[in-house]
XYZ file of C-alpha atoms in Angstrom:
621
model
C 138.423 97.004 99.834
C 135.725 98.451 101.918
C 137.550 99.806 105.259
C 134.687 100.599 108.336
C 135.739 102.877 111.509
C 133.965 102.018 114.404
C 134.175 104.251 117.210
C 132.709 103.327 120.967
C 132.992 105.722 123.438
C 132.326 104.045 126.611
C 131.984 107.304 128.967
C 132.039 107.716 132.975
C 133.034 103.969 134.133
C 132.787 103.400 137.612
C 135.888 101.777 138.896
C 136.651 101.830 142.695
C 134.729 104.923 142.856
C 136.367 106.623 139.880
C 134.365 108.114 137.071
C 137.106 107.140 133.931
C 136.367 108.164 130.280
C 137.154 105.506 128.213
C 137.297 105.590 124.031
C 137.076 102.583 123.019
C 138.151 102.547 119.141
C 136.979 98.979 117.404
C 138.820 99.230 113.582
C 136.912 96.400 111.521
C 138.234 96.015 107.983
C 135.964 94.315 105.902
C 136.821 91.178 103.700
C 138.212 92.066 100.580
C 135.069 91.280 97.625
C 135.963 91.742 94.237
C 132.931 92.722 91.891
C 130.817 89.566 90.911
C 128.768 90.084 87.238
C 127.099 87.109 86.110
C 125.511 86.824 82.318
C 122.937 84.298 81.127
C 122.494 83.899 77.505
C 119.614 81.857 76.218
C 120.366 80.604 72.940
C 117.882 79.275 70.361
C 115.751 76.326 71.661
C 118.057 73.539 69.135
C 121.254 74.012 71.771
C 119.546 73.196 74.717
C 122.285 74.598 76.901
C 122.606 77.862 78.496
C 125.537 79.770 78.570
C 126.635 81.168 81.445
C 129.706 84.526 81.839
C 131.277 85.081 85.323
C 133.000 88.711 85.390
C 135.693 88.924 87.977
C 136.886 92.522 88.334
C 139.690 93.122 90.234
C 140.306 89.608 92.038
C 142.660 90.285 95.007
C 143.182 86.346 95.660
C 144.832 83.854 93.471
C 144.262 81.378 92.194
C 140.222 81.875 91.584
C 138.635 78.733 92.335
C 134.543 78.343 90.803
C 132.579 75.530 92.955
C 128.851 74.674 91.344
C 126.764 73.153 94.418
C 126.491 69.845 95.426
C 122.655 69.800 96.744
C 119.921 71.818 95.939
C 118.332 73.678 98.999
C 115.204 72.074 100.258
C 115.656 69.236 98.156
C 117.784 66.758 100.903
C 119.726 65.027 98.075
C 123.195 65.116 96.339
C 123.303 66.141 92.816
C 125.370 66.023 90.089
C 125.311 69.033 88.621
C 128.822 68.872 87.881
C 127.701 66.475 84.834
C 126.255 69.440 83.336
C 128.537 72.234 83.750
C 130.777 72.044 80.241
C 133.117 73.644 77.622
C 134.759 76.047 80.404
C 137.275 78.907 79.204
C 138.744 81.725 81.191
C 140.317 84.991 79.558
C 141.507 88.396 80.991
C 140.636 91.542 80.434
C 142.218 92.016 76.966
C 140.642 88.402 75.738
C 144.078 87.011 76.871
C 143.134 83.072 77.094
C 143.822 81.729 80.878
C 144.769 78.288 81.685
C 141.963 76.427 83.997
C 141.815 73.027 85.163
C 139.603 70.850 86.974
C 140.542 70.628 90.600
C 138.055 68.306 92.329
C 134.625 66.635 91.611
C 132.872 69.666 91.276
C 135.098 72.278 91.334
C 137.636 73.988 88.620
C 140.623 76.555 89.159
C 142.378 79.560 87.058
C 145.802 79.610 88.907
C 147.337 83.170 86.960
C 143.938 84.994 87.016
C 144.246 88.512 85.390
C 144.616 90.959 88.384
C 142.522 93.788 86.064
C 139.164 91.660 85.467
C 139.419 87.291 84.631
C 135.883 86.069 82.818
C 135.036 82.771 83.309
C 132.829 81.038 80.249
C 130.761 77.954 80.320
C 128.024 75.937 78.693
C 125.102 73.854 80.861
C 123.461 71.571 79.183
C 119.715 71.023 80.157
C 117.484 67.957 80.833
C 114.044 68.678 80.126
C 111.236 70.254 82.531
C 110.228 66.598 83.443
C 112.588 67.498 86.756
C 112.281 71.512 86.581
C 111.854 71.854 89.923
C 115.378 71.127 90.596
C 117.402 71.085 87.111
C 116.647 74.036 84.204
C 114.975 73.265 80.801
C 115.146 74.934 77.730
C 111.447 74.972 75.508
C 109.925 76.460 73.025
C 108.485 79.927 74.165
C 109.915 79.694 77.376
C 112.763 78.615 79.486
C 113.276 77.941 83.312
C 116.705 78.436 85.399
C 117.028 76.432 88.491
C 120.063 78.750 90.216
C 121.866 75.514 91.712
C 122.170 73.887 88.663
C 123.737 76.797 86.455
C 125.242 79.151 88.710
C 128.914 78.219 90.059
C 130.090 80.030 92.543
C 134.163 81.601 93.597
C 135.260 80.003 96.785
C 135.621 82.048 99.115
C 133.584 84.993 97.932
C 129.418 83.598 98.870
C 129.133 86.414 100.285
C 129.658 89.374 97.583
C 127.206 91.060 96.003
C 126.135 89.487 92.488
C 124.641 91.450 89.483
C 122.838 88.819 86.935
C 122.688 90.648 83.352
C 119.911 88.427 80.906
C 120.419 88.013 77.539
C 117.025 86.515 75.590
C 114.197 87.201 73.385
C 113.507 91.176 73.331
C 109.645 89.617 73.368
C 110.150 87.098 76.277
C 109.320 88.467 79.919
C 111.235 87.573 82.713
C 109.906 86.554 86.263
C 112.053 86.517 89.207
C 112.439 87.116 92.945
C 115.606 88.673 92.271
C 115.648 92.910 92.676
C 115.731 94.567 89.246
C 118.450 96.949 88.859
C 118.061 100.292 86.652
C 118.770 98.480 83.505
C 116.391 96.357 81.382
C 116.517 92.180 82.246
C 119.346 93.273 85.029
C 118.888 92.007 88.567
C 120.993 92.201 91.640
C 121.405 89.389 94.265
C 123.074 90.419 97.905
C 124.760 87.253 97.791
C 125.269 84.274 96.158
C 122.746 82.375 98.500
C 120.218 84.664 97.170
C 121.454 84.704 93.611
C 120.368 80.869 93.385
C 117.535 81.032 95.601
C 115.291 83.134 93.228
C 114.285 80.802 90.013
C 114.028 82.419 87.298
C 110.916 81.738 84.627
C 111.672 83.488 81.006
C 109.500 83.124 78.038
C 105.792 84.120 77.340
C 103.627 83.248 80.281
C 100.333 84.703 81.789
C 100.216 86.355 84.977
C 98.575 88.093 87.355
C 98.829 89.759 90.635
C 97.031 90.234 93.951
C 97.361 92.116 97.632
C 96.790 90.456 100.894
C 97.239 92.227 104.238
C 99.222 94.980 102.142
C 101.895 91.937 101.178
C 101.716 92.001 97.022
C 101.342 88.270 95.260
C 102.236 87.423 92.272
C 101.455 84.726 90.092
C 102.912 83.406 87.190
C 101.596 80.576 84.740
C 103.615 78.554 82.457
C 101.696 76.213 80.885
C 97.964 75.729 79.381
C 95.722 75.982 82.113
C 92.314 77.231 80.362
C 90.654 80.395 81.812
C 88.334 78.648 84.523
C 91.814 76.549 85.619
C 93.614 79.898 86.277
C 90.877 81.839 88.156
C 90.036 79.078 90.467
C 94.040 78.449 91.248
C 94.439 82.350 91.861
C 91.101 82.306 93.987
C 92.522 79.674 96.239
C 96.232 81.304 96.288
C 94.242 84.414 97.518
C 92.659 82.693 100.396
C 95.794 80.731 100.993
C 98.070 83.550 101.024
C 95.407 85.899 103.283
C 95.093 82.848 105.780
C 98.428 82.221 106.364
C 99.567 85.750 106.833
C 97.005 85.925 109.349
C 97.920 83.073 111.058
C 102.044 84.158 110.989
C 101.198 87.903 111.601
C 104.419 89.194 109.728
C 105.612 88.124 106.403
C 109.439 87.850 105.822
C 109.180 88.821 102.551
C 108.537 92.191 100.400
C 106.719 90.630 97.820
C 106.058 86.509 96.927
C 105.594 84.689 93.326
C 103.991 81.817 92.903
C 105.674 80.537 90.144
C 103.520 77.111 88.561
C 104.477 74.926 85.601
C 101.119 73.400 84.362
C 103.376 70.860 82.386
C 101.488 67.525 82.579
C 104.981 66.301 83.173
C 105.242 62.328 85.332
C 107.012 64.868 88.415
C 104.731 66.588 90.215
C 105.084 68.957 93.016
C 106.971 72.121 94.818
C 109.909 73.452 95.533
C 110.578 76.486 98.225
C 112.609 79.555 98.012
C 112.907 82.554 100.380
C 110.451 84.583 98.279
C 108.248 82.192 95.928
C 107.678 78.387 94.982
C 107.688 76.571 91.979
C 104.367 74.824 91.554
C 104.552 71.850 88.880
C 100.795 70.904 88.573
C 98.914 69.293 86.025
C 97.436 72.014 83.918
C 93.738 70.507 84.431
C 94.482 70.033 88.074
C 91.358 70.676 90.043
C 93.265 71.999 92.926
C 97.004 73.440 94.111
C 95.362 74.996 97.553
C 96.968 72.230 99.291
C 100.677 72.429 97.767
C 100.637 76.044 97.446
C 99.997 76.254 101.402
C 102.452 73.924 101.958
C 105.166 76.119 99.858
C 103.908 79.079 101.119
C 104.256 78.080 104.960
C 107.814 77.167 104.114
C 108.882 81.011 103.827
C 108.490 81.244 107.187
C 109.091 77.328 108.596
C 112.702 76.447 107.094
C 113.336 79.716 105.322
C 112.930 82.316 107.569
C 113.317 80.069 110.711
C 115.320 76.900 110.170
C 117.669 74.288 111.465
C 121.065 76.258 112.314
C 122.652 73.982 109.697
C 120.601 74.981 107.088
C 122.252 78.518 106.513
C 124.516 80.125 105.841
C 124.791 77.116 103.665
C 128.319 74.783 102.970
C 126.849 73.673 99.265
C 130.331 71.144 99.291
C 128.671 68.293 101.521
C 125.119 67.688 103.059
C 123.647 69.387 105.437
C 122.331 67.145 108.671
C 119.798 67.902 111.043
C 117.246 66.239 113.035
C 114.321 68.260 112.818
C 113.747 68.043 109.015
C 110.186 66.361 110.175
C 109.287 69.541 111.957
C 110.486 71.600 108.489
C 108.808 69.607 106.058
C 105.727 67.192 108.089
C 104.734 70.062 110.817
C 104.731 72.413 107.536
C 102.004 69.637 105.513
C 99.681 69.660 109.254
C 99.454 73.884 108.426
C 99.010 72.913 104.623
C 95.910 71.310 106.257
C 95.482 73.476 109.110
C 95.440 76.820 106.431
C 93.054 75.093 103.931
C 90.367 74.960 106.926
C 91.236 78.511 108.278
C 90.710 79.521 104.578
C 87.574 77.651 104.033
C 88.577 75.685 101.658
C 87.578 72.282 102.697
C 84.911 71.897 106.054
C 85.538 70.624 109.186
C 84.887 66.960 107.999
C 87.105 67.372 105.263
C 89.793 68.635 107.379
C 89.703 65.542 109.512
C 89.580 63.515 107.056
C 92.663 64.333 105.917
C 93.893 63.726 108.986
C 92.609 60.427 109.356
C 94.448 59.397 106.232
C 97.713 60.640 107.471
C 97.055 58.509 110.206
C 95.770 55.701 108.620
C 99.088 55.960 106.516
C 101.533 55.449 109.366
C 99.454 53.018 110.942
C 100.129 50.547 108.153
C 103.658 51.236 107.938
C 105.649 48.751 110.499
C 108.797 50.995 109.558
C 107.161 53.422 112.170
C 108.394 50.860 115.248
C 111.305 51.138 113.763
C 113.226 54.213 113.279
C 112.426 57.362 114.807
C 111.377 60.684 113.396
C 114.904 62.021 114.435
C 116.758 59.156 112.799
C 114.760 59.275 109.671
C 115.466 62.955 109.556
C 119.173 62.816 110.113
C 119.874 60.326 107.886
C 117.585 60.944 104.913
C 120.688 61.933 102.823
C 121.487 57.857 102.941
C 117.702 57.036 101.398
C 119.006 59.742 98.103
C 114.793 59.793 98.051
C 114.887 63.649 100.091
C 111.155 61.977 101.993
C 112.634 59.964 104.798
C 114.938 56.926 105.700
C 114.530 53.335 106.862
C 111.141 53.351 105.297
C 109.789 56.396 107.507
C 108.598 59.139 105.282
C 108.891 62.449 107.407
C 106.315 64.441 105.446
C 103.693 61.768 107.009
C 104.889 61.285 110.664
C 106.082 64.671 111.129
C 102.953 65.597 110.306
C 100.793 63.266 112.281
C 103.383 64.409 115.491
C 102.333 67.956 114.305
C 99.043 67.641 115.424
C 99.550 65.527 117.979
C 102.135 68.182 119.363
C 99.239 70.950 118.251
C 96.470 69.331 120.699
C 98.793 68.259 123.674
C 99.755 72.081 124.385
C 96.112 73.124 123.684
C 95.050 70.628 126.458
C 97.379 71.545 129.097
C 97.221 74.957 128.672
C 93.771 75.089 128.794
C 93.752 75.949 125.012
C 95.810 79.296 125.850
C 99.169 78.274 123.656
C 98.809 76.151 120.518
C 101.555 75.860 117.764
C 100.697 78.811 116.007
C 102.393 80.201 119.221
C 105.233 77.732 118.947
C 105.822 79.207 115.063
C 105.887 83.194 116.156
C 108.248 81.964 118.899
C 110.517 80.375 116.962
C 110.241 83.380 114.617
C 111.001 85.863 116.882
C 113.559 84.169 118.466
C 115.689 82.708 115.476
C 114.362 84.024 112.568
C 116.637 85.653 109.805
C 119.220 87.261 109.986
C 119.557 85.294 113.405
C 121.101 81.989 113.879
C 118.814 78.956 113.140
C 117.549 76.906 116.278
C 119.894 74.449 117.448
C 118.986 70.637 117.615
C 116.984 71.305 120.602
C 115.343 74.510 120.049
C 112.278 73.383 119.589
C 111.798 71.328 122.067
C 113.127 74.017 124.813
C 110.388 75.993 123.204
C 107.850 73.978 123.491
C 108.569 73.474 126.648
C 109.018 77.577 128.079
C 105.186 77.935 126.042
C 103.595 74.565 127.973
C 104.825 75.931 131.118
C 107.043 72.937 131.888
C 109.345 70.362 130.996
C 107.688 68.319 128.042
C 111.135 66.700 127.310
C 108.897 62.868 128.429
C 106.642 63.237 125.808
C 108.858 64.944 123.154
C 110.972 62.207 123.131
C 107.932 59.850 122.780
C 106.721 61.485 119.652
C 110.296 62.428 117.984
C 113.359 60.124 119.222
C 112.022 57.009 119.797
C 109.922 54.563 117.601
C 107.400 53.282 119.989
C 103.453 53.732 119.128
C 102.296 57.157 119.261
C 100.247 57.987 121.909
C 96.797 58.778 120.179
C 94.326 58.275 122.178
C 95.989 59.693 125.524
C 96.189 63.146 123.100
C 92.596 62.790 121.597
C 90.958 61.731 124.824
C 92.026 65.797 126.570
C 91.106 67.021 123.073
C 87.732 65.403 122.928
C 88.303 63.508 120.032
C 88.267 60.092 119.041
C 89.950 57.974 116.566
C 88.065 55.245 115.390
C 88.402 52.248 112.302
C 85.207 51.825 110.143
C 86.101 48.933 107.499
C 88.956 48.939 108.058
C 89.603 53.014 107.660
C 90.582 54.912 110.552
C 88.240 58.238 111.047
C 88.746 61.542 113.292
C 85.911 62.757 114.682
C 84.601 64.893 117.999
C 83.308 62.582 120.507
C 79.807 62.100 121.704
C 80.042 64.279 124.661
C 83.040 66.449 124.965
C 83.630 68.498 128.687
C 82.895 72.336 128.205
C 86.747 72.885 127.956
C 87.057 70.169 124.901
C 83.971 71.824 122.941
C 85.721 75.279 123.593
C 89.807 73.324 122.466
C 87.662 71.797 119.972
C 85.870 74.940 118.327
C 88.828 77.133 118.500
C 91.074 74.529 116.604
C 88.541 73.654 113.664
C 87.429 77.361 113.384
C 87.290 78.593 109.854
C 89.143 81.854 108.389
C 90.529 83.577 111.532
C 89.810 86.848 112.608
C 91.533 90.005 110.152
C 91.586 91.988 113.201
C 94.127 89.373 114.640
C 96.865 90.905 112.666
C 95.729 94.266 113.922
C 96.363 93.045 118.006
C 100.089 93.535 119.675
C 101.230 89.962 120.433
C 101.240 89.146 124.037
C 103.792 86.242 123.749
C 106.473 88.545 123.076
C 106.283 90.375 126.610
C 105.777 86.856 128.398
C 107.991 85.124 127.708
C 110.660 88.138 127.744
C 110.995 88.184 123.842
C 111.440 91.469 122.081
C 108.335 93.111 120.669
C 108.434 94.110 117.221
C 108.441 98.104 117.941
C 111.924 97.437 119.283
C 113.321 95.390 116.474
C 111.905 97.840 113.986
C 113.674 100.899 115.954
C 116.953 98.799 115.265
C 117.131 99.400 111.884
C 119.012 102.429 111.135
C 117.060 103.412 108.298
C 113.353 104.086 107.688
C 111.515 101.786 105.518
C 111.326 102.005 101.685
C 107.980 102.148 100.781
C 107.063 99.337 98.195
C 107.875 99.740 94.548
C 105.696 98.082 91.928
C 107.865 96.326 89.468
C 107.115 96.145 85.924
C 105.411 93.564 84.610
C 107.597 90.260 84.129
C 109.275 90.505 87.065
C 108.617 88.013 90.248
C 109.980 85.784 92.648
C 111.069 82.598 93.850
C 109.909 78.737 94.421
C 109.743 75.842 97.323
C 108.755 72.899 97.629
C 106.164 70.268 98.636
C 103.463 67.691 97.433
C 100.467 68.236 94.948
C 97.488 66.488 97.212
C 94.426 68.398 96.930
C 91.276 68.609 98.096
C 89.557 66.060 95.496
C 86.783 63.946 97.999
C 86.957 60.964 97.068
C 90.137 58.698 98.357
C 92.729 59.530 96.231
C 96.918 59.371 96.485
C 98.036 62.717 95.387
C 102.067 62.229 94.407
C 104.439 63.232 97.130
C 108.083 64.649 96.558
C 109.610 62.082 94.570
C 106.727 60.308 93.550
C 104.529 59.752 90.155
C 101.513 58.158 89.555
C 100.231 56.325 86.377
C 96.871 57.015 84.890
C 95.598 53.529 86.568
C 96.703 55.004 90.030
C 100.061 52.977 90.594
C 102.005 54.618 92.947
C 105.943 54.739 92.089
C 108.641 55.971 93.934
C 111.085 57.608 91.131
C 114.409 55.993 91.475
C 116.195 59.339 90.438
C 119.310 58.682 88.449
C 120.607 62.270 89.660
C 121.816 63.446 92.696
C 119.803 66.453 94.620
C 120.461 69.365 96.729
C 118.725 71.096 99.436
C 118.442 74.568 99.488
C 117.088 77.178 101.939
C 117.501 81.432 102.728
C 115.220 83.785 103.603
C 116.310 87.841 104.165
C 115.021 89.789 106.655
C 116.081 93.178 107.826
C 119.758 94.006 107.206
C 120.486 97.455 106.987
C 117.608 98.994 106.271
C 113.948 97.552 107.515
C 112.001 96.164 103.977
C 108.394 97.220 104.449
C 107.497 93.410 104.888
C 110.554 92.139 106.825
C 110.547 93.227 110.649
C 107.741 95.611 110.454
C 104.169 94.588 111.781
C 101.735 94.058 109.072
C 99.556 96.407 110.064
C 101.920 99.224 109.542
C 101.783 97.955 106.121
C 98.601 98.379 105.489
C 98.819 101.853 106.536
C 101.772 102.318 103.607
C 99.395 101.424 101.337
């Protein structure tokens, strides 16, 4: 038991005139934690199961009780896991067998644990990487571990520090966003939240890593991309990664793997986690700029600034929020936004894209008839983790994205655009701070447009009526038109001085470098703390970075594989497949999913990339 003595000394009060000196002595005993060691064991590739060792040492509770989660973060789904998790047996210290029972749908009890140390043992039987990005798989030369779906947890204890021990292959390398502990293929989580937010990829894989704005990258392959394949996927993560740390200023991570299975498997796209993505691409895929922006914008939208609900997670039930458009469609309008910053598509590809998102919605009469917040809210009823009543989020969240983008441009006379709306809501409720409540962002919004936009947010995000396009376009000086049928976004003919300057400053190319190099302003208007002070919080001076040996990287998220191909073209969603003849399916998924979100920021001691600008990390380097 870890016992803290905090001492205030609260020292010449005023009262009535009297100076007092008060000692105030706060005595804070933390919770009781036993020691949590976990052990993976991959066996050979004909058992396709892991097993799976849970240490207890010195358990101060009885009876132990192991819970294995019933969603997947950022996947809005229930699983069933549970069908997986089998041949369970707990023994003490001295190999005494335990009795354990199954206590609930998904959870399983030792009532006499061994006070000493109690080891709980258990198989999980794996499905194939057709669904990696949620379930683990077991192949030859390599295997992947989804956290959710192998790693119960003990009620009650979420919070305790977790060491992960790896048994494989002495040839196999191990990637991870997990930190690596003095021991070989040993890795330490802080909690169990971040224990089964870092995927873990083990087997023989190519990779490579890169720097951007002094944040280091790293990229892992598993699959059989040829040579050409992997440089031009780590050119565009380069430009993806450099673009969108310019655009967020700060990165909420120490380091970030993108972690891509070029499978060829019917399920394509991402999954998020606080410090990587999981990528599944086809390995001839042309592009992954678009999904890897996507996943990549997620560490800060939904990881590091989320939906109060959404963390600390309860991994027993689902997790409800209205805003789920603004985490997953206002996330696909940067996807876009970053790939023109970057360069990667021009200005006429950019609205094209656009166009098509619009064009989408447009022929969807679902859209008069549930509302981005209802759709949201209730997507856990759909089981399809994209949308409900036949509203898919990812598209009207986005097309509300820009809409919402262009409106504050317009009345602010092109001062305040949602980039500012995303370093607000990152300053103001990033991790470790609460998540926004239900209406944080709209309050937000709001305190950066200089007045009450509560009218027109409702318009776009709690009711169903028709969106008000060309009202928006018209102060943009844009104009959305149909040509055969096909709507296209274009500048009009004559746009006012103040549209061509809205206009020129939203479809810019790569931003500025120097950007990251200028204080923010928005923190001292609108009364927000600036980052010197929330570095001279921490109590502790940074750690400067330490390069990890090779085989060791991060985490995943979570998004769609549409990219940049010309020609029109359905790329699959989340949930989606499409047959060589271009069918579009929606996968009826036989399985339950889980949603899953955390990001760490500064906790004790400030990480180099967590609350520290990033140009004092270039200087480190």
């Amino acid at each position: 038991m870890l016992s803290l003595v905090m001492q205030r000394r609260v020292e010449h009060v005023k009262r009535g005139g009297a100076t007092l000196l008060i000692t105030l002595t706060l005595l804070t005993l933390a919770l009781s934690q036993p020691r949590l060691e976990y052990t993976l064991t991959i066996p050979p590739i004909e058992a396709q199961r892991f097993q799976i060792a849970i240490r207890v040492s010195h358990p101060e509770s009885k009876p132990l009780r192991f819970v294995v989660p019933a969603w997947c973060p950022g996947w809005y789904l229930l699983m069933d896991y549970e069908q997986d998790i089998i041949n369970l047996q707990a023994r003490g210290k001295r190999g005494q067998p335990l009795a354990i029972r199954q206590t609930g749908k998904r959870e399983w009890t030792i009532t006499e644990p061994d006070p000493e140390e109690t080891v709980l043992e258990y198989e999980v039987r794996l499905r194939g990487k057709a669904y990696s990005l949620f379930y683990s798989y077991l192949e030859e030369g390599e295997a992947f571990v989804n956290g959710p779906s192998c790693f119960l947890y003990l009620d009650g204890h979420t919070q305790a520090p977790i060491t992960l021990s790896v048994n494989a292959r002495p040839e196999w390398k191990i990637a991870t966003g997990l930190t690596p502990a003095n021991q070989p293929n040993v890795f330490t989580a802080s909690d169990y939240d971040e224990l089964i937010d870092c995927p873990i990829q083990i087997g023989n894989f190519w990779q490579t890593a890169f720097t951007a704005h002094g944040v280091q990258f790293e990229v892992v392959i598993a699959g059989s991309p040829d040579a050409r394949t992997r440089d031009r996927w780590v050119d565009e993560l380069k430009k993806v990664a450099t673009t969108t740390l310019a655009l967020m200023r700060r990165a909420p991570f120490r380091r970030y793997l993108f972690l891509i299975h070029a499978h060829n498997i019917p399920f394509m796209g991402g999954l998020e986690h606080r410090n990587s993505t999981v990528l599944n691409v086809g390995a001839s895929s042309p592009s992954i700029a678009e999904l890897a922006a996507h996943e990549l914008f997620h560490a800060w939208n939904v990881k590091h600034f989320r939906p109060a609900v959404l963390g600390p997670f309860d991994y027993t039930r689902e997790a409800r929020t209205k805003n789920l458009w603004f985490a997953e469609g206002v996330t696909q309008y940067y996807a876009y936004l970053i790939l023109r910053r970057a360069g990667l598509v021009d200005e006429e590809g950019f609205l094209r894209r656009l166009a098509a998102e619009i064009e989408q919605l447009q022929r969807n009469p679902n859209r008069l008839k549930v509302s981005l917040a209802e759709c949201s809210e209730r997507v856990w009823e759909a089981r399809n983790s994209m949308g409900y009543g036949g509203v898919n989020y990812y598209n009207k969240g986005c097309v509300v994205g820009l809409l919402l983008d262009l409106k504050l441009r317009a009345i602010t006379g092109n001062r305040r655009s949602l980039d500012d709306l995303m370093r607000l809501l990152m300053e103001r409720y990033g991790y470790p701070k609460l998540g926004y409540p239900e209406d944080g962002i709209l309050k937000a919004y709001s305190e950066l447009a200089g007045q009450d936009m509560s009218a027109f947010y409702a318009r776009l995000v709690e009711s169903a009526e028709e969106l008000p396009y060309q009202e928006v376009f018209a102060e943009a000086g844009l104009e959305l038109t149909q040509e055969q049928g096909r709507y296209r976004l274009h500048r009009t003919a004559n746009p006012t001085p103040a549209q061509q300057q809205l206009l020129n400053s939203w479809l810019a190319s790569l931003p500025s470098a120097g950007a990251l190099n200028r204080p923010t302003r928005l923190a001292a208007r609108l009364s927000l703390q600036p980052e010197h002070e929330q570095q001279a919080q921490c109590k502790q001076p940074a750690r400067p970075q330490r390069n990890r040996e090779a085989g060791q990287a991060r985490q995943v998220g979570i998004g769609r594989d549409r990219g940049g191909q010309r020609q029109r073209h359905h790329h699959p969603r989340k949930g989606e497949r499409i047959e060589p003849g271009g069918k579009r399916h929606l996968l009826t998924l036989c399985f339950r999913r889980v949603e899953i979100r955390t990001e760490r920021g500064c906790q004790r001691t400030c990480q180099p990339a967590c609350c520290r600008p990033l140009r004092e990390q270039r200087a480190q380097q």
